[in-house]
mmCIF file of C-alpha atoms in Angstrom:
data_model
loop_
_atom_site.group_PDB
_atom_site.id
_atom_site.type_symbol
_atom_site.label_atom_id
_atom_site.label_comp_id
_atom_site.label_asym_id
_atom_site.label_seq_id
_atom_site.Cartn_x
_atom_site.Cartn_y
_atom_site.Cartn_z
ATOM 1 C CA MET A 1 65.678 -19.400 -29.987
ATOM 2 C CA GLU A 2 64.117 -16.214 -31.414
ATOM 3 C CA ARG A 3 60.666 -17.147 -30.070
ATOM 4 C CA LYS A 4 62.174 -17.949 -26.693
ATOM 5 C CA SER A 5 63.980 -14.708 -26.582
ATOM 6 C CA ASN A 6 60.797 -12.747 -27.554
ATOM 7 C CA ASN A 7 58.961 -14.402 -24.681
ATOM 8 C CA ASN A 8 61.624 -13.583 -22.302
ATOM 9 C CA LYS A 9 61.423 -9.907 -23.234
ATOM 10 C CA ILE A 10 57.691 -9.948 -22.736
ATOM 11 C CA GLU A 11 58.274 -11.627 -19.405
ATOM 12 C CA ASN A 12 60.720 -8.985 -18.411
ATOM 13 C CA LEU A 13 58.122 -6.316 -19.362
ATOM 14 C CA VAL A 14 55.536 -7.954 -17.127
ATOM 15 C CA VAL A 15 58.059 -8.161 -14.211
ATOM 16 C CA GLU A 16 59.029 -4.650 -14.603
ATOM 17 C CA SER A 17 55.408 -3.481 -14.417
ATOM 18 C CA LEU A 18 54.759 -5.637 -11.321
ATOM 19 C CA GLU A 19 57.857 -4.197 -9.531
ATOM 20 C CA SER A 20 56.466 -0.683 -10.175
ATOM 21 C CA THR A 21 52.824 -1.273 -9.534
ATOM 22 C CA THR A 22 50.948 0.780 -6.877
ATOM 23 C CA GLY A 23 49.382 -2.369 -5.451
ATOM 24 C CA HIS A 24 50.799 -3.283 -2.067
ATOM 25 C CA GLY A 25 52.690 -6.431 -1.504
ATOM 26 C CA ILE A 26 53.097 -7.368 -5.154
ATOM 27 C CA PRO A 27 56.303 -5.408 -5.758
ATOM 28 C CA ASN A 28 57.925 -6.795 -2.629
ATOM 29 C CA LEU A 29 57.037 -10.403 -3.746
ATOM 30 C CA VAL A 30 58.525 -9.836 -7.177
ATOM 31 C CA ARG A 31 61.738 -7.813 -6.131
ATOM 32 C CA SER A 32 62.758 -10.027 -3.233
ATOM 33 C CA LYS A 33 65.735 -12.355 -3.976
ATOM 34 C CA SER A 34 65.325 -14.230 -0.693
ATOM 35 C CA TRP A 35 62.924 -17.215 -0.890
ATOM 36 C CA PRO A 36 61.923 -16.964 2.892
ATOM 37 C CA ILE A 37 61.001 -13.336 2.227
ATOM 38 C CA LYS A 38 59.047 -14.362 -0.936
ATOM 39 C CA ILE A 39 57.222 -16.954 1.035
ATOM 40 C CA PHE A 40 56.435 -14.419 3.827
ATOM 41 C CA TRP A 41 55.069 -11.887 1.313
ATOM 42 C CA PHE A 42 53.174 -14.600 -0.600
ATOM 43 C CA ILE A 43 51.418 -15.688 2.563
ATOM 44 C CA CYS A 44 50.566 -12.117 3.590
ATOM 45 C CA LEU A 45 49.328 -11.335 0.045
ATOM 46 C CA SER A 46 47.177 -14.468 -0.017
ATOM 47 C CA LEU A 47 45.621 -13.691 3.354
ATOM 48 C CA SER A 48 44.899 -10.122 2.279
ATOM 49 C CA ILE A 49 43.385 -11.219 -1.002
ATOM 50 C CA GLY A 50 41.195 -13.832 0.734
ATOM 51 C CA PHE A 51 39.937 -11.247 3.263
ATOM 52 C CA CYS A 52 39.171 -8.830 0.464
ATOM 53 C CA VAL A 53 37.310 -11.432 -1.665
ATOM 54 C CA TYR A 54 35.294 -12.529 1.365
ATOM 55 C CA ASN A 55 34.127 -8.991 2.193
ATOM 56 C CA LEU A 56 33.450 -8.197 -1.408
ATOM 57 C CA THR A 57 31.292 -11.261 -1.838
ATOM 58 C CA ILE A 58 29.261 -10.257 1.168
ATOM 59 C CA SER A 59 28.790 -6.705 -0.233
ATOM 60 C CA ILE A 60 27.753 -7.996 -3.635
ATOM 61 C CA VAL A 61 25.364 -10.555 -2.176
ATOM 62 C CA ASP A 62 23.781 -7.978 0.073
ATOM 63 C CA TYR A 63 23.262 -5.559 -2.892
ATOM 64 C CA PHE A 64 21.573 -8.175 -5.108
ATOM 65 C CA SER A 65 19.382 -9.241 -2.112
ATOM 66 C CA PHE A 66 17.532 -5.916 -2.513
ATOM 67 C CA ILE A 67 17.046 -5.426 1.215
ATOM 68 C CA ALA A 68 15.071 -2.401 2.214
ATOM 69 C CA VAL A 69 15.444 -0.429 5.481
ATOM 70 C CA THR A 70 12.566 1.588 7.047
ATOM 71 C CA LYS A 71 12.992 5.118 8.281
ATOM 72 C CA ILE A 72 10.392 6.554 10.679
ATOM 73 C CA SER A 73 10.303 10.322 11.185
ATOM 74 C CA PHE A 74 8.060 12.739 12.815
ATOM 75 C CA GLU A 75 7.080 16.002 11.226
ATOM 76 C CA ARG A 76 5.442 19.014 12.878
ATOM 77 C CA LEU A 77 3.198 20.866 10.499
ATOM 78 C CA ASP A 78 1.645 24.295 10.355
ATOM 79 C CA ALA A 79 -1.566 22.815 8.771
ATOM 80 C CA ILE A 80 -2.710 19.230 7.868
ATOM 81 C CA GLU A 81 -5.104 18.027 5.333
ATOM 82 C CA PHE A 82 -8.382 16.780 6.820
ATOM 83 C CA PRO A 83 -9.533 13.271 5.686
ATOM 84 C CA THR A 84 -12.662 12.574 3.722
ATOM 85 C CA VAL A 85 -15.483 11.521 6.093
ATOM 86 C CA THR A 86 -18.345 9.417 4.755
ATOM 87 C CA PHE A 87 -21.433 8.382 6.725
ATOM 88 C CA CYS A 88 -24.180 5.948 5.802
ATOM 89 C CA ASN A 89 -27.413 5.048 7.517
ATOM 90 C CA LYS A 90 -27.609 1.439 8.614
ATOM 91 C CA ASN A 91 -31.191 1.568 7.729
ATOM 92 C CA PRO A 92 -31.446 2.304 3.927
ATOM 93 C CA PHE A 93 -35.208 2.852 3.897
ATOM 94 C CA LEU A 94 -36.696 6.109 5.135
ATOM 95 C CA VAL A 95 -39.675 5.748 7.512
ATOM 96 C CA ARG A 96 -40.443 9.244 8.691
ATOM 97 C CA ILE A 97 -42.852 8.750 11.516
ATOM 98 C CA PRO A 98 -44.174 5.486 13.093
ATOM 99 C CA ASN A 99 -47.670 4.632 11.995
ATOM 100 C CA SER A 100 -47.654 7.541 9.496
ATOM 101 C CA GLN A 101 -48.899 7.336 5.937
ATOM 102 C CA ASN A 102 -45.978 6.264 3.732
ATOM 103 C CA ASN A 103 -46.142 5.083 0.198
ATOM 104 C CA MET A 104 -42.687 3.472 -0.010
ATOM 105 C CA GLU A 105 -44.127 -0.022 0.760
ATOM 106 C CA GLU A 106 -46.656 0.095 -2.183
ATOM 107 C CA ASN A 107 -44.080 1.529 -4.601
ATOM 108 C CA LEU A 108 -41.427 -0.957 -3.678
ATOM 109 C CA ARG A 109 -43.832 -3.863 -3.867
ATOM 110 C CA ASN A 110 -44.950 -2.727 -7.432
ATOM 111 C CA LYS A 111 -41.224 -2.690 -8.503
ATOM 112 C CA SER A 112 -40.097 -5.975 -7.069
ATOM 113 C CA LYS A 113 -43.126 -7.970 -5.894
ATOM 114 C CA GLU A 114 -42.258 -11.024 -7.940
ATOM 115 C CA PHE A 115 -38.608 -11.001 -6.843
ATOM 116 C CA PHE A 116 -39.505 -10.504 -3.287
ATOM 117 C CA ASP A 117 -42.057 -13.373 -3.272
ATOM 118 C CA SER A 118 -39.426 -15.823 -4.375
ATOM 119 C CA LEU A 119 -36.860 -14.342 -2.098
ATOM 120 C CA LEU A 120 -38.875 -14.463 1.069
ATOM 121 C CA LYS A 121 -40.312 -17.874 0.482
ATOM 122 C CA LEU A 122 -38.905 -20.052 3.338
ATOM 123 C CA ASN A 123 -37.414 -23.403 2.584
ATOM 124 C CA SER A 124 -38.322 -26.049 5.040
ATOM 125 C CA SER A 125 -34.867 -27.504 4.908
ATOM 126 C CA GLU A 126 -33.178 -24.217 5.926
ATOM 127 C CA SER A 127 -32.680 -22.965 9.413
ATOM 128 C CA SER A 128 -33.829 -19.577 10.289
ATOM 129 C CA PHE A 129 -30.349 -18.156 10.147
ATOM 130 C CA GLU A 130 -29.663 -19.719 6.748
ATOM 131 C CA SER A 131 -32.981 -18.040 5.575
ATOM 132 C CA PHE A 132 -31.961 -14.733 6.931
ATOM 133 C CA SER A 133 -28.434 -14.985 5.351
ATOM 134 C CA ARG A 134 -30.004 -15.688 1.950
ATOM 135 C CA LEU A 135 -32.337 -12.694 2.461
ATOM 136 C CA SER A 136 -29.340 -10.450 3.415
ATOM 137 C CA TYR A 137 -27.333 -11.372 0.317
ATOM 138 C CA ASN A 138 -30.266 -10.935 -2.099
ATOM 139 C CA TYR A 139 -31.373 -7.831 -0.486
ATOM 140 C CA SER A 140 -27.970 -6.293 -1.358
ATOM 141 C CA TYR A 141 -28.531 -7.669 -4.841
ATOM 142 C CA ILE A 142 -31.864 -5.962 -5.072
ATOM 143 C CA THR A 143 -30.381 -2.544 -4.082
ATOM 144 C CA LEU A 144 -28.053 -2.848 -7.120
ATOM 145 C CA GLN A 145 -30.858 -3.772 -9.496
ATOM 146 C CA PHE A 146 -33.058 -0.962 -8.369
ATOM 147 C CA GLN A 147 -30.486 1.564 -7.421
ATOM 148 C CA LYS A 148 -32.133 4.503 -9.222
ATOM 149 C CA TYR A 149 -35.364 3.789 -7.486
ATOM 150 C CA LEU A 150 -34.059 2.901 -4.102
ATOM 151 C CA SER A 151 -32.002 6.098 -3.990
ATOM 152 C CA LYS A 152 -35.227 8.068 -3.942
ATOM 153 C CA VAL A 153 -36.636 6.166 -0.925
ATOM 154 C CA SER A 154 -33.341 6.240 0.927
ATOM 155 C CA PHE A 155 -32.389 8.905 3.402
ATOM 156 C CA SER A 156 -31.410 12.285 1.892
ATOM 157 C CA ILE A 157 -28.909 14.628 3.404
ATOM 158 C CA ASP A 158 -31.864 16.806 4.557
ATOM 159 C CA ASP A 159 -33.350 13.872 6.404
ATOM 160 C CA MET A 160 -30.061 12.860 8.270
ATOM 161 C CA LEU A 161 -28.000 16.002 8.805
ATOM 162 C CA LEU A 162 -29.302 17.937 11.885
ATOM 163 C CA SER A 163 -26.216 19.984 12.433
ATOM 164 C CA CYS A 164 -22.606 20.269 11.027
ATOM 165 C CA ARG A 165 -19.544 22.309 12.158
ATOM 166 C CA PHE A 166 -15.974 22.153 10.705
ATOM 167 C CA ASN A 167 -13.123 24.286 12.099
ATOM 168 C CA ASN A 168 -15.617 25.915 14.387
ATOM 169 C CA PHE A 169 -17.569 27.207 11.390
ATOM 170 C CA LYS A 170 -21.027 25.989 10.249
ATOM 171 C CA CYS A 171 -21.145 23.635 7.306
ATOM 172 C CA THR A 172 -24.172 22.870 5.157
ATOM 173 C CA LYS A 173 -25.502 20.014 2.990
ATOM 174 C CA ASN A 174 -23.662 21.680 0.054
ATOM 175 C CA ASP A 175 -20.429 20.473 1.628
ATOM 176 C CA PHE A 176 -21.510 16.901 1.069
ATOM 177 C CA LYS A 177 -21.585 14.666 -2.042
ATOM 178 C CA ILE A 178 -23.889 11.784 -2.346
ATOM 179 C CA MET A 179 -22.603 8.244 -3.002
ATOM 180 C CA PHE A 180 -24.896 5.120 -3.304
ATOM 181 C CA VAL A 181 -23.786 1.863 -1.554
ATOM 182 C CA ALA A 182 -25.489 -1.490 -1.951
ATOM 183 C CA GLY A 183 -27.096 -2.474 1.294
ATOM 184 C CA LEU A 184 -26.782 1.007 2.846
ATOM 185 C CA GLY A 185 -28.500 3.198 0.339
ATOM 186 C CA ASN A 186 -27.481 6.827 0.161
ATOM 187 C CA CYS A 187 -24.124 7.794 1.800
ATOM 188 C CA TYR A 188 -22.627 11.182 2.047
ATOM 189 C CA LYS A 189 -18.982 12.321 1.712
ATOM 190 C CA PHE A 190 -17.429 15.420 3.348
ATOM 191 C CA ASN A 191 -14.254 17.035 2.187
ATOM 192 C CA LEU A 192 -13.728 15.745 -1.357
ATOM 193 C CA ALA A 193 -11.142 17.142 -3.722
ATOM 194 C CA THR A 194 -12.977 20.056 -5.284
ATOM 195 C CA LYS A 195 -12.009 23.312 -7.018
ATOM 196 C CA THR A 196 -11.394 24.909 -3.531
ATOM 197 C CA GLY A 197 -9.075 22.011 -2.622
ATOM 198 C CA ILE A 198 -8.855 19.740 0.393
ATOM 199 C CA GLU A 199 -10.020 21.195 3.671
ATOM 200 C CA LYS A 200 -7.147 21.704 6.265
ATOM 201 C CA THR A 201 -7.016 22.184 9.945
ATOM 202 C CA THR A 202 -4.392 24.155 11.939
ATOM 203 C CA ILE A 203 -5.359 23.574 15.545
ATOM 204 C CA PRO A 204 -5.979 20.110 17.215
ATOM 205 C CA GLY A 205 -8.973 19.520 19.301
ATOM 206 C CA GLN A 206 -12.729 18.662 19.095
ATOM 207 C CA LYS A 207 -13.968 22.086 18.057
ATOM 208 C CA ASN A 208 -11.517 22.357 15.148
ATOM 209 C CA GLY A 209 -12.582 19.090 13.632
ATOM 210 C CA LEU A 210 -15.848 17.873 12.084
ATOM 211 C CA MET A 211 -18.751 17.819 14.463
ATOM 212 C CA LEU A 212 -21.955 16.071 13.103
ATOM 213 C CA GLU A 213 -25.333 15.548 14.585
ATOM 214 C CA LEU A 214 -27.260 12.887 12.611
ATOM 215 C CA PHE A 215 -30.834 11.457 12.422
ATOM 216 C CA SER A 216 -31.023 7.734 11.688
ATOM 217 C CA GLY A 217 -34.727 7.370 11.278
ATOM 218 C CA TYR A 218 -37.400 5.814 13.409
ATOM 219 C CA LEU A 219 -37.573 2.103 13.939
ATOM 220 C CA ASN A 220 -40.256 0.184 12.049
ATOM 221 C CA GLU A 221 -41.153 -3.447 12.287
ATOM 222 C CA THR A 222 -42.154 -3.718 8.618
ATOM 223 C CA TYR A 223 -38.649 -2.899 7.377
ATOM 224 C CA ASP A 224 -36.579 -4.260 10.262
ATOM 225 C CA LEU A 225 -33.804 -5.890 8.186
ATOM 226 C CA ILE A 226 -30.845 -4.528 10.274
ATOM 227 C CA ARG A 227 -29.336 -5.811 13.426
ATOM 228 C CA SER A 228 -29.063 -2.425 15.046
ATOM 229 C CA SER A 229 -29.817 1.259 14.282
ATOM 230 C CA GLY A 230 -27.301 3.921 13.833
ATOM 231 C CA MET A 231 -24.678 5.093 11.377
ATOM 232 C CA GLN A 232 -21.677 3.664 9.693
ATOM 233 C CA LEU A 233 -18.763 6.091 9.506
ATOM 234 C CA PHE A 234 -15.710 5.891 7.123
ATOM 235 C CA ILE A 235 -12.521 7.974 7.521
ATOM 236 C CA HIS A 236 -10.346 7.823 4.391
ATOM 237 C CA ASN A 237 -8.442 9.583 1.784
ATOM 238 C CA SER A 238 -10.397 11.491 -0.875
ATOM 239 C CA SER A 239 -8.800 9.285 -3.600
ATOM 240 C CA THR A 240 -9.784 5.871 -1.924
ATOM 241 C CA ILE A 241 -12.996 3.980 -1.776
ATOM 242 C CA PRO A 242 -14.303 2.855 1.614
ATOM 243 C CA PHE A 243 -15.649 -0.672 2.182
ATOM 244 C CA ALA A 244 -18.091 -1.634 4.977
ATOM 245 C CA GLU A 245 -16.268 -4.940 5.318
ATOM 246 C CA PHE A 246 -12.995 -3.286 6.273
ATOM 247 C CA ASP A 247 -13.247 0.323 7.133
ATOM 248 C CA ALA A 248 -16.618 0.939 8.904
ATOM 249 C CA ILE A 249 -16.858 2.467 12.294
ATOM 250 C CA ASN A 250 -20.271 1.670 13.844
ATOM 251 C CA LEU A 251 -22.041 4.675 15.572
ATOM 252 C CA PRO A 252 -24.941 3.838 17.956
ATOM 253 C CA THR A 253 -27.912 6.072 18.433
ATOM 254 C CA GLY A 254 -28.381 7.917 21.676
ATOM 255 C CA TYR A 255 -24.586 8.695 22.124
ATOM 256 C CA GLU A 256 -21.980 11.186 21.272
ATOM 257 C CA THR A 257 -18.797 9.570 19.956
ATOM 258 C CA ASP A 258 -15.338 11.194 19.837
ATOM 259 C CA ILE A 259 -12.930 9.963 17.223
ATOM 260 C CA TRP A 260 -9.453 11.494 17.311
ATOM 261 C CA ILE A 261 -7.230 10.765 14.266
ATOM 262 C CA SER A 262 -3.649 10.992 13.340
ATOM 263 C CA LYS A 263 -2.001 11.023 9.792
ATOM 264 C CA GLN A 264 0.589 8.566 8.725
ATOM 265 C CA ARG A 265 2.315 8.519 5.314
ATOM 266 C CA VAL A 266 3.862 5.296 4.075
ATOM 267 C CA SER A 267 6.227 5.192 1.133
ATOM 268 C CA LYS A 268 7.376 1.676 -0.024
ATOM 269 C CA LEU A 269 9.973 0.806 -2.535
ATOM 270 C CA PRO A 270 8.675 -1.037 -5.758
ATOM 271 C CA SER A 271 9.929 -4.225 -7.254
ATOM 272 C CA PRO A 272 12.469 -5.837 -6.786
ATOM 273 C CA TYR A 273 12.622 -4.513 -3.153
ATOM 274 C CA SER A 274 8.951 -5.561 -2.578
ATOM 275 C CA ASP A 275 5.825 -6.697 -4.377
ATOM 276 C CA CYS A 276 4.504 -3.117 -4.687
ATOM 277 C CA ILE A 277 3.896 -1.405 -8.000
ATOM 278 C CA GLN A 278 4.685 2.156 -8.740
ATOM 279 C CA ASN A 279 1.650 3.078 -11.043
ATOM 280 C CA ILE A 280 -1.585 1.880 -9.511
ATOM 281 C CA PHE A 281 -3.666 3.408 -12.350
ATOM 282 C CA SER A 282 -2.075 1.559 -15.229
ATOM 283 C CA LEU A 283 -3.329 -1.799 -16.507
ATOM 284 C CA ASP A 284 0.144 -2.684 -17.566
ATOM 285 C CA SER A 285 1.707 -2.528 -14.070
ATOM 286 C CA PHE A 286 0.887 -6.013 -13.096
ATOM 287 C CA ASP A 287 -0.287 -9.089 -15.039
ATOM 288 C CA SER A 288 -3.249 -10.468 -13.283
ATOM 289 C CA TYR A 289 -7.055 -10.781 -14.186
ATOM 290 C CA LEU A 290 -8.120 -9.478 -10.741
ATOM 291 C CA TYR A 291 -5.765 -6.522 -10.973
ATOM 292 C CA GLU A 292 -7.154 -5.512 -14.364
ATOM 293 C CA LYS A 293 -10.653 -5.926 -13.090
ATOM 294 C CA CYS A 294 -9.971 -3.834 -10.061
ATOM 295 C CA VAL A 295 -8.492 -0.980 -12.231
ATOM 296 C CA ASN A 296 -11.351 -1.185 -14.733
ATOM 297 C CA LEU A 297 -13.889 -0.961 -11.963
ATOM 298 C CA PHE A 298 -12.319 1.627 -9.617
ATOM 299 C CA ASP A 299 -9.812 3.350 -11.975
ATOM 300 C CA ARG A 300 -7.050 2.471 -9.504
ATOM 301 C CA TYR A 301 -5.618 -0.563 -7.620
ATOM 302 C CA GLN A 302 -6.320 -1.070 -3.983
ATOM 303 C CA GLN A 303 -5.330 -4.243 -2.153
ATOM 304 C CA LYS A 304 -8.557 -4.355 -0.147
ATOM 305 C CA THR A 305 -10.533 -4.126 -3.271
ATOM 306 C CA CYS A 306 -8.618 -6.755 -4.977
ATOM 307 C CA LEU A 307 -8.931 -9.159 -2.010
ATOM 308 C CA LEU A 308 -12.697 -8.557 -1.919
ATOM 309 C CA LEU A 309 -13.015 -9.280 -5.658
ATOM 310 C CA CYS A 310 -10.986 -12.437 -5.262
ATOM 311 C CA TYR A 311 -13.202 -13.654 -2.479
ATOM 312 C CA HIS A 312 -16.386 -13.028 -4.400
ATOM 313 C CA GLU A 313 -15.074 -14.551 -7.534
ATOM 314 C CA TYR A 314 -14.089 -17.667 -5.635
ATOM 315 C CA VAL A 315 -17.510 -17.911 -3.957
ATOM 316 C CA LYS A 316 -19.196 -17.508 -7.242
ATOM 317 C CA GLN A 317 -17.112 -20.248 -8.940
ATOM 318 C CA GLN A 318 -17.727 -22.717 -6.174
ATOM 319 C CA CYS A 319 -21.408 -22.408 -5.517
ATOM 320 C CA GLY A 320 -22.798 -19.482 -7.575
ATOM 321 C CA CYS A 321 -24.361 -17.839 -4.506
ATOM 322 C CA TYR A 322 -23.646 -15.775 -1.413
ATOM 323 C CA SER A 323 -20.965 -16.591 1.095
ATOM 324 C CA PRO A 324 -22.021 -19.262 3.757
ATOM 325 C CA ASP A 325 -19.579 -17.839 6.408
ATOM 326 C CA ALA A 326 -21.978 -17.952 9.341
ATOM 327 C CA PHE A 327 -24.032 -21.116 8.615
ATOM 328 C CA ASN A 328 -24.766 -23.610 11.349
ATOM 329 C CA ILE A 329 -24.545 -20.837 14.117
ATOM 330 C CA THR A 330 -27.387 -21.067 16.561
ATOM 331 C CA PHE A 331 -29.607 -18.044 16.049
ATOM 332 C CA ILE A 332 -29.645 -15.826 19.070
ATOM 333 C CA GLN A 333 -32.677 -15.530 21.363
ATOM 334 C CA ALA A 334 -34.908 -12.535 20.595
ATOM 335 C CA CYS A 335 -34.680 -9.547 22.932
ATOM 336 C CA GLU A 336 -37.382 -9.536 25.464
ATOM 337 C CA ASN A 337 -36.676 -6.019 26.618
ATOM 338 C CA THR A 338 -39.778 -3.997 25.451
ATOM 339 C CA ASN A 339 -39.370 -0.937 27.682
ATOM 340 C CA SER A 340 -40.018 2.257 25.745
ATOM 341 C CA THR A 341 -37.440 5.031 25.493
ATOM 342 C CA ALA A 342 -37.597 8.592 24.258
ATOM 343 C CA ILE A 343 -37.865 8.697 20.443
ATOM 344 C CA GLY A 344 -34.991 11.256 20.223
ATOM 345 C CA CYS A 345 -32.587 8.837 21.796
ATOM 346 C CA GLU A 346 -33.560 6.025 19.479
ATOM 347 C CA SER A 347 -32.912 8.104 16.365
ATOM 348 C CA VAL A 348 -30.254 10.719 16.977
ATOM 349 C CA LEU A 349 -26.481 10.500 17.384
ATOM 350 C CA ALA A 350 -23.484 12.863 17.466
ATOM 351 C CA VAL A 351 -19.939 12.192 16.260
ATOM 352 C CA ASN A 352 -16.771 14.406 16.425
ATOM 353 C CA VAL A 353 -13.721 13.622 14.187
ATOM 354 C CA PHE A 354 -10.717 15.675 14.991
ATOM 355 C CA TYR A 355 -6.954 15.579 15.087
ATOM 356 C CA ASN A 356 -5.223 15.044 18.407
ATOM 357 C CA ASP A 357 -2.064 16.689 17.196
ATOM 358 C CA ILE A 358 -1.062 18.614 14.037
ATOM 359 C CA SER A 359 1.749 16.358 13.016
ATOM 360 C CA LEU A 360 2.665 13.638 10.441
ATOM 361 C CA ASN A 361 4.349 10.334 10.926
ATOM 362 C CA VAL A 362 6.353 9.475 7.894
ATOM 363 C CA ILE A 363 7.411 5.775 7.251
ATOM 364 C CA LYS A 364 9.628 5.542 4.207
ATOM 365 C CA GLU A 365 11.667 2.699 2.782
ATOM 366 C CA PHE A 366 15.242 3.028 1.507
ATOM 367 C CA SER A 367 17.557 0.605 -0.263
ATOM 368 C CA ALA A 368 19.864 -0.880 2.389
ATOM 369 C CA LYS A 369 22.670 -0.719 -0.239
ATOM 370 C CA THR A 370 22.737 1.529 -3.303
ATOM 371 C CA PHE A 371 24.977 0.965 -6.332
ATOM 372 C CA GLU A 372 27.145 3.922 -5.227
ATOM 373 C CA GLN A 373 27.564 2.388 -1.786
ATOM 374 C CA LEU A 374 28.554 -0.959 -3.456
ATOM 375 C CA VAL A 375 31.181 0.796 -5.556
ATOM 376 C CA ALA A 376 32.510 2.578 -2.488
ATOM 377 C CA GLU A 377 32.804 -0.642 -0.560
ATOM 378 C CA ILE A 378 34.602 -2.361 -3.413
ATOM 379 C CA GLY A 379 37.113 0.514 -3.647
ATOM 380 C CA GLY A 380 37.432 0.537 0.171
ATOM 381 C CA PHE A 381 38.276 -3.107 0.619
ATOM 382 C CA LEU A 382 40.556 -3.149 -2.391
ATOM 383 C CA GLY A 383 42.421 -0.130 -0.999
ATOM 384 C CA LEU A 384 42.500 -1.570 2.608
ATOM 385 C CA CYS A 385 43.639 -4.970 1.634
ATOM 386 C CA MET A 386 45.862 -4.402 -1.383
ATOM 387 C CA GLY A 387 46.345 -0.685 -1.786
ATOM 388 C CA ILE A 388 44.543 -0.797 -5.117
ATOM 389 C CA SER A 389 42.718 2.222 -6.432
ATOM 390 C CA LEU A 390 41.041 3.046 -9.662
ATOM 391 C CA LEU A 391 44.200 4.143 -11.199
ATOM 392 C CA SER A 392 45.851 0.897 -10.262
ATOM 393 C CA VAL A 393 43.424 -0.778 -12.668
ATOM 394 C CA VAL A 394 44.722 1.608 -15.393
ATOM 395 C CA GLU A 395 48.200 0.002 -14.890
ATOM 396 C CA ILE A 396 46.771 -3.347 -16.059
ATOM 397 C CA PHE A 397 45.597 -1.723 -19.366
ATOM 398 C CA GLU A 398 48.913 -0.029 -19.613
ATOM 399 C CA LEU A 399 50.692 -3.391 -19.508
ATOM 400 C CA ILE A 400 48.353 -4.883 -22.076
ATOM 401 C CA PHE A 401 48.980 -1.849 -24.263
ATOM 402 C CA LYS A 402 52.797 -2.256 -24.026
ATOM 403 C CA ILE A 403 52.593 -5.932 -24.889
ATOM 404 C CA ILE A 404 50.450 -5.233 -28.005
ATOM 405 C CA LEU A 405 52.718 -2.414 -29.104
ATOM 406 C CA PHE A 406 55.740 -4.654 -28.635
ATOM 407 C CA LYS A 407 54.253 -7.451 -30.764
ATOM 408 C CA SER A 408 53.222 -4.955 -33.436
ATOM 409 C CA ASN A 409 56.725 -3.410 -33.686
ATOM 410 C CA TYR A 410 58.305 -6.819 -33.743
ATOM 411 C CA LYS A 411 56.113 -8.026 -36.555
ATOM 412 C CA ASP A 412 56.491 -4.881 -38.687
ATOM 413 C CA ASN A 413 60.219 -4.272 -38.343
ATOM 414 C CA GLY A 414 61.543 -7.790 -37.763
ATOM 415 C CA ASP A 415 63.928 -6.309 -35.273
ATOM 416 C CA HIS A 416 64.579 -9.138 -32.889
ATOM 417 C CA ASN A 417 67.172 -7.259 -30.861
ATOM 418 C CA LYS A 418 65.026 -4.148 -30.231
ATOM 419 C CA VAL A 419 65.167 -2.964 -26.666
ATOM 420 C CA LEU A 420 61.969 -2.974 -24.740
ATOM 421 C CA SER A 421 61.650 0.693 -23.610
ATOM 422 C CA TYR A 422 58.251 2.345 -23.389
#
């Protein structure tokens, strides 16, 4: 009887708390003496709780789906950083004047005669295109093996740069930095991050960009290993490495080419919102052999670099040779046009790189639902459907505290008739 009486007192304590709770519907359900009214409030309370649980489930699922939204904005700037511009001659060997005395052939033969003999030896089972593909691959390999020597017989900045203007001011060879590229020889970069900083431009238009006039060299049958004469141009950030396979802009001789550019800044969220990594310079950012190799080789991760390494690793594992992408293609017929043209048109080109507008397009990713938004939605639905706030949750802890306190007093004092009043 004492235990039953004690349980009844606890039950009364719970009922008293429910009758005074700030949550909507619950006090009406507990206080009502009429069963029809109780049933009515029970149905209303059940529907409200169901609607609340449904919406809370959607909010929680959306939060843990890590959905990102993209914001595109347009910013007008007073000045904008000019990109790094790199140009390479399609013909890596310098032949100054047709039929002139040039010792390049003799020097190169002395350095690599044995290698060239095996390289140029035709295989009777190969088509002409297969032989040329093999030659092209091994030619790039030679440039790596003899980089120090070939850089001396490649075009220098003095040979190629005829005129240069940037921001309507004259620029010189001292504004360029050399870079050696396999298959292309000496390349030259303009606007690297130096002590003076990155060059900027404040006015759009051709005259306020980079204007180059370049000499590509004279055509020579002895070293005709290229499909066409001209230059390859790369426009990129100073911190990135250009690749001919992806980024090259081909410039033909005899023409002036205008290239207008715009700048775009893309900011993506890292994992778990995407597969992006935050620190592209760290070896620990991603567990991958190709990723580590990319960072070790170039001091940073670039997706294009990684894809290129993956491709060559696969080809090397499969056949240990060059890529046979273009095999079995019929070799095109030789050009029969032998009309002579002015030597200047065959060897000189001009290019203008400039901004069409001094502005910046910003593409930035944001989390579709932050933790703060999730908490706000939980509070909103609980308040809308049941009138529950953060302080309403405190009432639950208050009830638990009262029950613990009652049991503690009951045990210590043995007062079975103590009135519950807290």
